[in-house]
Amino acid sequence: MTIQETTAEPAAFTRDWQEWHAGQEERLAAPHGFLAITGLHWLGDEPQRFPDAPGAWSTGPDGVVVILGDGEELLVEETPVHGEHRFGVLPERGGVNAVWGDAVIEVARRGGHDIVRPRHPDAPLRTAFTGTPAYAPHPRWAVTGRYTAFDEPRPTTVGAAVEGLEHVYDAPGRVEFELDGQSVALTAFPGHSPGSLLVLFTDATSGVTTYAANRALALEAPAADGTVVLDFNRAVNLPCAYTDLATCPLPPAENRLPVAIEAGQRIPRERGGS
């Protein structure tokens, strides 16, 4: 099957991309976005206190528990809590945001482990942020592919930015397309909205001009005939590209593309990019 490059009026294409890129930067640098994270704390069965969160935290078969000291308070779902509070068993990749003053205390489960990840608006990484370098957008990097669903979703284990951690996703299918005359394919994971997809990948620019470990591309739900657009101008860095306090998944081995995708976000300045 021949995959045709999509076309768009250049000025409108660039304007749409600029609006999208500005939105990405705004979310990243939000007061409680990933740049505001000040610690990644792994919970065990013994209560622990952390310098950037109130209370003593632990986890066990019944889930995460915090014991707040005198004068300490959290807002959980807008309700003030004091003393002992049980968050219960959290779902994988799920979590709760508890408010502490102007900070948010993220309580989450990643790779089978419970974590506490405080987010403070005055975190130096956030206050020093000046934006993410990116390639200039070009319509040639928006290509049309064909999505093929697997007979059944395939459990797919991938590594993580944190050594020794693994993530498991149920991959619903794969996307095939052509780029620079080469036929390539990407295993797709479920996206954030019903029917949408997410692909994690590396390519020949990874570790050179783009972040070495991974980039991500969100895809709208494929059409009835499987047609789907991959606009690599909108390939984004995951949080681990900016901070070591992230647990981001790595791409499956088959998503390491042999072609150079000179589009999308580049190595952040926080990692030495320019």
PDB file of C-alpha atoms in Angstrom:
ATOM      1  CA  MET A   1       0.000   0.000   0.000  1.00  0.00           C
ATOM      2  CA  THR A   2       1.332   3.428  -0.898  1.00  0.00           C
ATOM      3  CA  ILE A   3       0.952   6.004   1.825  1.00  0.00           C
ATOM      4  CA  GLN A   4       0.420   9.557   0.569  1.00  0.00           C
ATOM      5  CA  GLU A   5       1.846  12.568   2.355  1.00  0.00           C
ATOM      6  CA  THR A   6      -0.902  14.872   3.558  1.00  0.00           C
ATOM      7  CA  THR A   7      -0.934  18.482   2.376  1.00  0.00           C
ATOM      8  CA  ALA A   8      -2.121  21.712   3.943  1.00  0.00           C
ATOM      9  CA  GLU A   9      -1.947  25.412   3.177  1.00  0.00           C
ATOM     10  CA  PRO A  10       1.469  26.357   4.682  1.00  0.00           C
ATOM     11  CA  ALA A  11       0.438  29.450   6.637  1.00  0.00           C
ATOM     12  CA  ALA A  12      -2.607  27.750   8.199  1.00  0.00           C
ATOM     13  CA  PHE A  13      -0.586  24.603   8.902  1.00  0.00           C
ATOM     14  CA  THR A  14       2.081  26.628  10.710  1.00  0.00           C
ATOM     15  CA  ARG A  15      -0.478  28.657  12.634  1.00  0.00           C
ATOM     16  CA  ASP A  16      -2.288  25.522  13.833  1.00  0.00           C
ATOM     17  CA  TRP A  17       1.017  24.004  14.926  1.00  0.00           C
ATOM     18  CA  GLN A  18       2.039  27.151  16.810  1.00  0.00           C
ATOM     19  CA  GLU A  19      -1.241  27.140  18.720  1.00  0.00           C
ATOM     20  CA  TRP A  20      -0.810  23.463  19.541  1.00  0.00           C
ATOM     21  CA  HIS A  21       2.826  23.963  20.640  1.00  0.00           C
ATOM     22  CA  ALA A  22       1.883  26.897  22.876  1.00  0.00           C
ATOM     23  CA  GLY A  23      -0.756  24.730  24.547  1.00  0.00           C
ATOM     24  CA  GLN A  24       1.769  21.963  25.160  1.00  0.00           C
ATOM     25  CA  GLU A  25       4.197  24.417  26.771  1.00  0.00           C
ATOM     26  CA  GLU A  26       1.432  25.921  28.915  1.00  0.00           C
ATOM     27  CA  ARG A  27       0.409  22.522  30.283  1.00  0.00           C
ATOM     28  CA  LEU A  28       4.002  21.496  30.935  1.00  0.00           C
ATOM     29  CA  ALA A  29       4.790  24.701  32.832  1.00  0.00           C
ATOM     30  CA  ALA A  30       1.488  24.892  34.719  1.00  0.00           C
ATOM     31  CA  PRO A  31       1.792  25.610  38.459  1.00  0.00           C
ATOM     32  CA  HIS A  32       1.342  21.908  39.205  1.00  0.00           C
ATOM     33  CA  GLY A  33       2.671  20.451  35.949  1.00  0.00           C
ATOM     34  CA  PHE A  34       5.585  18.066  35.631  1.00  0.00           C
ATOM     35  CA  LEU A  35       8.160  20.847  35.911  1.00  0.00           C
ATOM     36  CA  ALA A  36       6.829  21.562  39.402  1.00  0.00           C
ATOM     37  CA  ILE A  37       7.733  18.105  40.752  1.00  0.00           C
ATOM     38  CA  THR A  38      10.215  18.281  43.634  1.00  0.00           C
ATOM     39  CA  GLY A  39      10.507  14.618  44.636  1.00  0.00           C
ATOM     40  CA  LEU A  40       9.722  11.045  43.610  1.00  0.00           C
ATOM     41  CA  HIS A  41       9.142   9.061  46.801  1.00  0.00           C
ATOM     42  CA  TRP A  42       8.626   5.290  46.726  1.00  0.00           C
ATOM     43  CA  LEU A  43       6.404   4.039  49.521  1.00  0.00           C
ATOM     44  CA  GLY A  44       6.953   0.979  51.676  1.00  0.00           C
ATOM     45  CA  ASP A  45       5.296  -0.572  54.708  1.00  0.00           C
ATOM     46  CA  GLU A  46       7.181   1.655  57.170  1.00  0.00           C
ATOM     47  CA  PRO A  47       5.865   5.228  57.497  1.00  0.00           C
ATOM     48  CA  GLN A  48       8.218   7.824  56.019  1.00  0.00           C
ATOM     49  CA  ARG A  49       8.265  11.600  56.158  1.00  0.00           C
ATOM     50  CA  PHE A  50       9.471  13.665  53.211  1.00  0.00           C
ATOM     51  CA  PRO A  51      10.778  17.235  53.169  1.00  0.00           C
ATOM     52  CA  ASP A  52       8.346  18.414  50.489  1.00  0.00           C
ATOM     53  CA  ALA A  53       5.076  16.879  51.780  1.00  0.00           C
ATOM     54  CA  PRO A  54       3.203  16.738  55.077  1.00  0.00           C
ATOM     55  CA  GLY A  55       2.643  13.588  57.099  1.00  0.00           C
ATOM     56  CA  ALA A  56       4.175  10.127  57.323  1.00  0.00           C
ATOM     57  CA  TRP A  57       3.421   7.919  54.320  1.00  0.00           C
ATOM     58  CA  SER A  58       3.231   4.150  53.868  1.00  0.00           C
ATOM     59  CA  THR A  59       1.541   1.519  51.747  1.00  0.00           C
ATOM     60  CA  GLY A  60       0.419  -2.079  52.100  1.00  0.00           C
ATOM     61  CA  PRO A  61      -2.277  -4.518  50.955  1.00  0.00           C
ATOM     62  CA  ASP A  62      -4.987  -1.963  51.760  1.00  0.00           C
ATOM     63  CA  GLY A  63      -3.293   0.830  49.850  1.00  0.00           C
ATOM     64  CA  VAL A  64      -1.677   4.156  50.686  1.00  0.00           C
ATOM     65  CA  VAL A  65      -1.981   5.696  54.150  1.00  0.00           C
ATOM     66  CA  VAL A  66      -0.805   9.086  55.436  1.00  0.00           C
ATOM     67  CA  ILE A  67      -0.649  10.077  59.106  1.00  0.00           C
ATOM     68  CA  LEU A  68      -0.722  13.844  59.429  1.00  0.00           C
ATOM     69  CA  GLY A  69       0.854  15.502  62.441  1.00  0.00           C
ATOM     70  CA  ASP A  70      -0.537  18.273  64.622  1.00  0.00           C
ATOM     71  CA  GLY A  71      -1.298  21.316  62.516  1.00  0.00           C
ATOM     72  CA  GLU A  72      -0.961  19.418  59.218  1.00  0.00           C
ATOM     73  CA  GLU A  73      -3.840  19.286  56.754  1.00  0.00           C
ATOM     74  CA  LEU A  74      -4.526  18.010  53.263  1.00  0.00           C
ATOM     75  CA  LEU A  75      -7.476  18.719  51.023  1.00  0.00           C
ATOM     76  CA  VAL A  76      -8.611  15.489  49.372  1.00  0.00           C
ATOM     77  CA  GLU A  77     -11.390  16.006  46.840  1.00  0.00           C
ATOM     78  CA  GLU A  78     -11.900  19.450  48.453  1.00  0.00           C
ATOM     79  CA  THR A  79     -12.444  17.894  51.882  1.00  0.00           C
ATOM     80  CA  PRO A  80      -9.987  18.784  54.704  1.00  0.00           C
ATOM     81  CA  VAL A  81      -8.386  15.729  56.296  1.00  0.00           C
ATOM     82  CA  HIS A  82      -6.373  15.454  59.515  1.00  0.00           C
ATOM     83  CA  GLY A  83      -4.720  12.650  61.414  1.00  0.00           C
ATOM     84  CA  GLU A  84      -4.829   9.335  59.524  1.00  0.00           C
ATOM     85  CA  HIS A  85      -6.182   9.241  55.986  1.00  0.00           C
ATOM     86  CA  ARG A  86      -6.451   6.160  53.796  1.00  0.00           C
ATOM     87  CA  PHE A  87      -6.276   6.630  50.048  1.00  0.00           C
ATOM     88  CA  GLY A  88      -7.031   2.948  49.450  1.00  0.00           C
ATOM     89  CA  VAL A  89      -5.709   0.759  46.669  1.00  0.00           C
ATOM     90  CA  LEU A  90      -4.883   2.849  43.620  1.00  0.00           C
ATOM     91  CA  PRO A  91      -5.253   1.531  40.063  1.00  0.00           C
ATOM     92  CA  GLU A  92      -2.152   1.215  37.886  1.00  0.00           C
ATOM     93  CA  ARG A  93      -1.438   4.563  36.194  1.00  0.00           C
ATOM     94  CA  GLY A  94      -4.104   6.078  38.440  1.00  0.00           C
ATOM     95  CA  GLY A  95      -3.760   8.476  41.321  1.00  0.00           C
ATOM     96  CA  VAL A  96      -5.122  11.235  43.528  1.00  0.00           C
ATOM     97  CA  ASN A  97      -4.004  14.855  43.847  1.00  0.00           C
ATOM     98  CA  ALA A  98      -4.199  16.180  47.410  1.00  0.00           C
ATOM     99  CA  VAL A  99      -3.797  19.918  48.009  1.00  0.00           C
ATOM    100  CA  TRP A 100      -1.325  21.241  50.585  1.00  0.00           C
ATOM    101  CA  GLY A 101      -1.199  25.016  50.653  1.00  0.00           C
ATOM    102  CA  ASP A 102      -0.117  26.113  47.188  1.00  0.00           C
ATOM    103  CA  ALA A 103       1.289  22.649  46.432  1.00  0.00           C
ATOM    104  CA  VAL A 104      -0.291  19.471  45.122  1.00  0.00           C
ATOM    105  CA  ILE A 105       0.746  16.104  46.513  1.00  0.00           C
ATOM    106  CA  GLU A 106       0.318  13.485  43.803  1.00  0.00           C
ATOM    107  CA  VAL A 107      -0.369  10.006  45.222  1.00  0.00           C
ATOM    108  CA  ALA A 108      -0.124   7.463  42.434  1.00  0.00           C
ATOM    109  CA  ARG A 109       0.689   3.931  41.354  1.00  0.00           C
ATOM    110  CA  ARG A 110       3.317   3.320  38.678  1.00  0.00           C
ATOM    111  CA  GLY A 111       4.730  -0.023  37.567  1.00  0.00           C
ATOM    112  CA  GLY A 112       3.096  -1.792  40.506  1.00  0.00           C
ATOM    113  CA  HIS A 113       4.555   0.617  43.084  1.00  0.00           C
ATOM    114  CA  ASP A 114       2.881   3.360  45.093  1.00  0.00           C
ATOM    115  CA  ILE A 115       4.543   6.764  44.977  1.00  0.00           C
ATOM    116  CA  VAL A 116       4.212  10.254  46.391  1.00  0.00           C
ATOM    117  CA  ARG A 117       5.266  13.010  44.007  1.00  0.00           C
ATOM    118  CA  PRO A 118       4.873  16.565  45.370  1.00  0.00           C
ATOM    119  CA  ARG A 119       4.411  19.440  42.927  1.00  0.00           C
ATOM    120  CA  HIS A 120       5.391  22.925  44.078  1.00  0.00           C
ATOM    121  CA  PRO A 121       4.854  26.016  41.898  1.00  0.00           C
ATOM    122  CA  ASP A 122       8.182  27.494  43.012  1.00  0.00           C
ATOM    123  CA  ALA A 123      10.218  24.450  41.920  1.00  0.00           C
ATOM    124  CA  PRO A 124      13.432  25.735  40.280  1.00  0.00           C
ATOM    125  CA  LEU A 125      12.908  23.618  37.160  1.00  0.00           C
ATOM    126  CA  ARG A 126       9.564  25.305  36.581  1.00  0.00           C
ATOM    127  CA  THR A 127      10.550  28.872  37.418  1.00  0.00           C
ATOM    128  CA  ALA A 128      13.618  28.658  35.145  1.00  0.00           C
ATOM    129  CA  PHE A 129      11.741  27.113  32.204  1.00  0.00           C
ATOM    130  CA  THR A 130      12.128  29.046  28.947  1.00  0.00           C
ATOM    131  CA  GLY A 131      10.394  26.698  26.514  1.00  0.00           C
ATOM    132  CA  THR A 132      11.085  23.547  24.531  1.00  0.00           C
ATOM    133  CA  PRO A 133      13.142  23.649  21.320  1.00  0.00           C
ATOM    134  CA  ALA A 134      11.318  22.186  18.322  1.00  0.00           C
ATOM    135  CA  TYR A 135      11.782  21.714  14.602  1.00  0.00           C
ATOM    136  CA  ALA A 136       9.959  24.175  12.377  1.00  0.00           C
ATOM    137  CA  PRO A 137       6.694  22.523  11.299  1.00  0.00           C
ATOM    138  CA  HIS A 138       6.372  21.210   7.758  1.00  0.00           C
ATOM    139  CA  PRO A 139       3.473  19.371   6.084  1.00  0.00           C
ATOM    140  CA  ARG A 140       5.808  16.670   4.748  1.00  0.00           C
ATOM    141  CA  TRP A 141       5.962  15.208   8.253  1.00  0.00           C
ATOM    142  CA  ALA A 142       2.186  14.710   8.430  1.00  0.00           C
ATOM    143  CA  VAL A 143       1.652  11.335   6.781  1.00  0.00           C
ATOM    144  CA  THR A 144      -1.342   9.077   6.340  1.00  0.00           C
ATOM    145  CA  GLY A 145      -1.107   5.513   7.581  1.00  0.00           C
ATOM    146  CA  ARG A 146      -3.293   2.481   8.015  1.00  0.00           C
ATOM    147  CA  TYR A 147      -4.279   1.122  11.414  1.00  0.00           C
ATOM    148  CA  THR A 148      -4.809  -2.623  11.802  1.00  0.00           C
ATOM    149  CA  ALA A 149      -6.345  -3.907  15.014  1.00  0.00           C
ATOM    150  CA  PHE A 150      -5.018  -7.098  16.561  1.00  0.00           C
ATOM    151  CA  ASP A 151      -7.496  -9.955  17.004  1.00  0.00           C
ATOM    152  CA  GLU A 152      -7.207  -9.238  20.723  1.00  0.00           C
ATOM    153  CA  PRO A 153      -5.245  -6.537  22.577  1.00  0.00           C
ATOM    154  CA  ARG A 154      -1.689  -7.739  23.188  1.00  0.00           C
ATOM    155  CA  PRO A 155      -0.199  -7.208  26.662  1.00  0.00           C
ATOM    156  CA  THR A 156       3.076  -5.407  25.928  1.00  0.00           C
ATOM    157  CA  THR A 157       5.756  -4.925  28.586  1.00  0.00           C
ATOM    158  CA  VAL A 158       8.075  -1.969  28.179  1.00  0.00           C
ATOM    159  CA  GLY A 159      10.854  -0.502  30.264  1.00  0.00           C
ATOM    160  CA  ALA A 160      10.755   2.820  32.058  1.00  0.00           C
ATOM    161  CA  ALA A 161      12.870   5.903  32.662  1.00  0.00           C
ATOM    162  CA  VAL A 162      13.417   4.523  36.171  1.00  0.00           C
ATOM    163  CA  GLU A 163      15.807   1.595  36.080  1.00  0.00           C
ATOM    164  CA  GLY A 164      14.164  -1.696  37.008  1.00  0.00           C
ATOM    165  CA  LEU A 165      10.618  -0.412  36.565  1.00  0.00           C
ATOM    166  CA  GLU A 166       8.297  -1.870  33.918  1.00  0.00           C
ATOM    167  CA  HIS A 167       4.988  -0.794  32.438  1.00  0.00           C
ATOM    168  CA  VAL A 168       2.425  -3.106  30.813  1.00  0.00           C
ATOM    169  CA  TYR A 169       0.015  -1.810  28.169  1.00  0.00           C
ATOM    170  CA  ASP A 170      -2.651  -3.655  26.215  1.00  0.00           C
ATOM    171  CA  ALA A 171      -1.694  -2.755  22.643  1.00  0.00           C
ATOM    172  CA  PRO A 172      -4.850  -2.752  20.466  1.00  0.00           C
ATOM    173  CA  GLY A 173      -3.065  -2.762  17.092  1.00  0.00           C
ATOM    174  CA  ARG A 174      -0.379  -1.284  14.860  1.00  0.00           C
ATOM    175  CA  VAL A 175      -0.064   1.554  12.373  1.00  0.00           C
ATOM    176  CA  GLU A 176       1.756   1.088   9.054  1.00  0.00           C
ATOM    177  CA  PHE A 177       2.965   3.975   6.912  1.00  0.00           C
ATOM    178  CA  GLU A 178       5.732   5.088   4.565  1.00  0.00           C
ATOM    179  CA  LEU A 179       8.362   7.691   5.317  1.00  0.00           C
ATOM    180  CA  ASP A 180      11.165   8.686   2.959  1.00  0.00           C
ATOM    181  CA  GLY A 181      10.367   5.662   0.818  1.00  0.00           C
ATOM    182  CA  GLN A 182      10.590   3.167   3.683  1.00  0.00           C
ATOM    183  CA  SER A 183       7.672   1.104   4.944  1.00  0.00           C
ATOM    184  CA  VAL A 184       7.585   1.202   8.742  1.00  0.00           C
ATOM    185  CA  ALA A 185       5.139   0.312  11.493  1.00  0.00           C
ATOM    186  CA  LEU A 186       4.457   1.312  15.083  1.00  0.00           C
ATOM    187  CA  THR A 187       2.738  -0.665  17.821  1.00  0.00           C
ATOM    188  CA  ALA A 188       0.001   1.557  19.237  1.00  0.00           C
ATOM    189  CA  PHE A 189      -1.227   1.890  22.811  1.00  0.00           C
ATOM    190  CA  PRO A 190      -4.615   3.257  23.929  1.00  0.00           C
ATOM    191  CA  GLY A 191      -4.875   7.048  23.893  1.00  0.00           C
ATOM    192  CA  HIS A 192      -6.492   9.365  26.401  1.00  0.00           C
ATOM    193  CA  SER A 193      -9.927   9.493  24.715  1.00  0.00           C
ATOM    194  CA  PRO A 194     -12.090   6.610  23.464  1.00  0.00           C
ATOM    195  CA  GLY A 195     -10.739   5.173  20.222  1.00  0.00           C
ATOM    196  CA  SER A 196      -7.652   7.382  20.154  1.00  0.00           C
ATOM    197  CA  LEU A 197      -4.134   5.955  20.077  1.00  0.00           C
ATOM    198  CA  LEU A 198      -0.698   6.767  21.433  1.00  0.00           C
ATOM    199  CA  VAL A 199       2.597   5.674  19.916  1.00  0.00           C
ATOM    200  CA  LEU A 200       5.948   5.793  21.692  1.00  0.00           C
ATOM    201  CA  PHE A 201       8.990   5.759  19.430  1.00  0.00           C
ATOM    202  CA  THR A 202      12.610   6.580  18.808  1.00  0.00           C
ATOM    203  CA  ASP A 203      14.214   7.278  15.431  1.00  0.00           C
ATOM    204  CA  ALA A 204      17.573   8.134  13.903  1.00  0.00           C
ATOM    205  CA  THR A 205      17.509  11.603  15.497  1.00  0.00           C
ATOM    206  CA  SER A 206      17.160  10.175  19.033  1.00  0.00           C
ATOM    207  CA  GLY A 207      20.143  11.101  21.144  1.00  0.00           C
ATOM    208  CA  VAL A 208      21.344  13.507  18.429  1.00  0.00           C
ATOM    209  CA  THR A 209      18.783  16.293  18.125  1.00  0.00           C
ATOM    210  CA  THR A 210      15.836  14.684  19.936  1.00  0.00           C
ATOM    211  CA  TYR A 211      15.603  13.100  23.374  1.00  0.00           C
ATOM    212  CA  ALA A 212      17.321   9.720  23.385  1.00  0.00           C
ATOM    213  CA  ALA A 213      14.862   7.611  25.379  1.00  0.00           C
ATOM    214  CA  ASN A 214      11.506   8.290  23.759  1.00  0.00           C
ATOM    215  CA  ARG A 215       9.039  10.626  22.138  1.00  0.00           C
ATOM    216  CA  ALA A 216       5.263  10.265  21.969  1.00  0.00           C
ATOM    217  CA  LEU A 217       2.676  10.978  19.309  1.00  0.00           C
ATOM    218  CA  ALA A 218      -1.060  11.101  19.953  1.00  0.00           C
ATOM    219  CA  LEU A 219      -3.332   9.910  17.124  1.00  0.00           C
ATOM    220  CA  GLU A 220      -7.009  10.575  16.667  1.00  0.00           C
ATOM    221  CA  ALA A 221      -9.295   7.559  16.375  1.00  0.00           C
ATOM    222  CA  PRO A 222      -8.760   5.868  12.983  1.00  0.00           C
ATOM    223  CA  ALA A 223     -11.448   6.134  10.321  1.00  0.00           C
ATOM    224  CA  ALA A 224     -13.692   3.155   9.589  1.00  0.00           C
ATOM    225  CA  ASP A 225     -11.264   1.954   6.897  1.00  0.00           C
ATOM    226  CA  GLY A 226      -8.283   2.220   9.268  1.00  0.00           C
ATOM    227  CA  THR A 227      -6.939   5.468   7.828  1.00  0.00           C
ATOM    228  CA  VAL A 228      -5.097   7.541  10.421  1.00  0.00           C
ATOM    229  CA  VAL A 229      -2.889  10.637  10.225  1.00  0.00           C
ATOM    230  CA  LEU A 230       0.507  10.694  11.956  1.00  0.00           C
ATOM    231  CA  ASP A 231       1.583  14.316  12.269  1.00  0.00           C
ATOM    232  CA  PHE A 232       5.144  13.998  13.542  1.00  0.00           C
ATOM    233  CA  ASN A 233       5.323  17.766  13.849  1.00  0.00           C
ATOM    234  CA  ARG A 234       3.378  17.096  17.046  1.00  0.00           C
ATOM    235  CA  ALA A 235       5.770  14.484  18.457  1.00  0.00           C
ATOM    236  CA  VAL A 236       6.324  15.450  22.086  1.00  0.00           C
ATOM    237  CA  ASN A 237       8.798  14.827  24.836  1.00  0.00           C
ATOM    238  CA  LEU A 238       7.566  12.882  27.823  1.00  0.00           C
ATOM    239  CA  PRO A 239       8.267  14.290  31.310  1.00  0.00           C
ATOM    240  CA  CYS A 240      11.450  12.231  31.693  1.00  0.00           C
ATOM    241  CA  ALA A 241      13.009  14.408  28.993  1.00  0.00           C
ATOM    242  CA  TYR A 242      12.975  17.263  31.519  1.00  0.00           C
ATOM    243  CA  THR A 243      13.305  15.651  34.937  1.00  0.00           C
ATOM    244  CA  ASP A 244      14.646  12.486  36.555  1.00  0.00           C
ATOM    245  CA  LEU A 245      11.553  12.502  38.802  1.00  0.00           C
ATOM    246  CA  ALA A 246       9.397  10.818  36.147  1.00  0.00           C
ATOM    247  CA  THR A 247       8.539   7.164  35.497  1.00  0.00           C
ATOM    248  CA  CYS A 248       7.864   7.435  31.757  1.00  0.00           C
ATOM    249  CA  PRO A 249       7.536   4.286  29.636  1.00  0.00           C
ATOM    250  CA  LEU A 250      10.046   3.455  26.925  1.00  0.00           C
ATOM    251  CA  PRO A 251       8.989   2.419  23.419  1.00  0.00           C
ATOM    252  CA  PRO A 252       8.638  -1.278  22.594  1.00  0.00           C
ATOM    253  CA  ALA A 253      11.597  -2.595  20.593  1.00  0.00           C
ATOM    254  CA  GLU A 254       9.672  -2.623  17.307  1.00  0.00           C
ATOM    255  CA  ASN A 255       9.021   1.120  17.615  1.00  0.00           C
ATOM    256  CA  ARG A 256      12.670   2.072  17.188  1.00  0.00           C
ATOM    257  CA  LEU A 257      12.448   3.474  13.688  1.00  0.00           C
ATOM    258  CA  PRO A 258      15.443   3.398  11.286  1.00  0.00           C
ATOM    259  CA  VAL A 259      14.483   6.716   9.658  1.00  0.00           C
ATOM    260  CA  ALA A 260      15.302  10.251  10.827  1.00  0.00           C
ATOM    261  CA  ILE A 261      12.168  12.140  11.845  1.00  0.00           C
ATOM    262  CA  GLU A 262      13.345  15.749  11.895  1.00  0.00           C
ATOM    263  CA  ALA A 263      10.063  17.027  13.264  1.00  0.00           C
ATOM    264  CA  GLY A 264       8.473  17.723  16.608  1.00  0.00           C
ATOM    265  CA  GLN A 265      10.061  18.563  19.917  1.00  0.00           C
ATOM    266  CA  ARG A 266      13.831  18.430  20.308  1.00  0.00           C
ATOM    267  CA  ILE A 267      16.144  17.805  23.273  1.00  0.00           C
ATOM    268  CA  PRO A 268      15.047  20.158  26.076  1.00  0.00           C
ATOM    269  CA  ARG A 269      17.449  22.864  27.227  1.00  0.00           C
ATOM    270  CA  GLU A 270      17.264  21.203  30.650  1.00  0.00           C
ATOM    271  CA  ARG A 271      19.121  18.245  29.043  1.00  0.00           C
ATOM    272  CA  GLY A 272      21.568  20.358  27.094  1.00  0.00           C
ATOM    273  CA  GLY A 273      19.449  21.022  24.002  1.00  0.00           C
ATOM    274  CA  SER A 274      19.555  24.277  22.125  1.00  0.00           C
TER     275      SER A 274
END
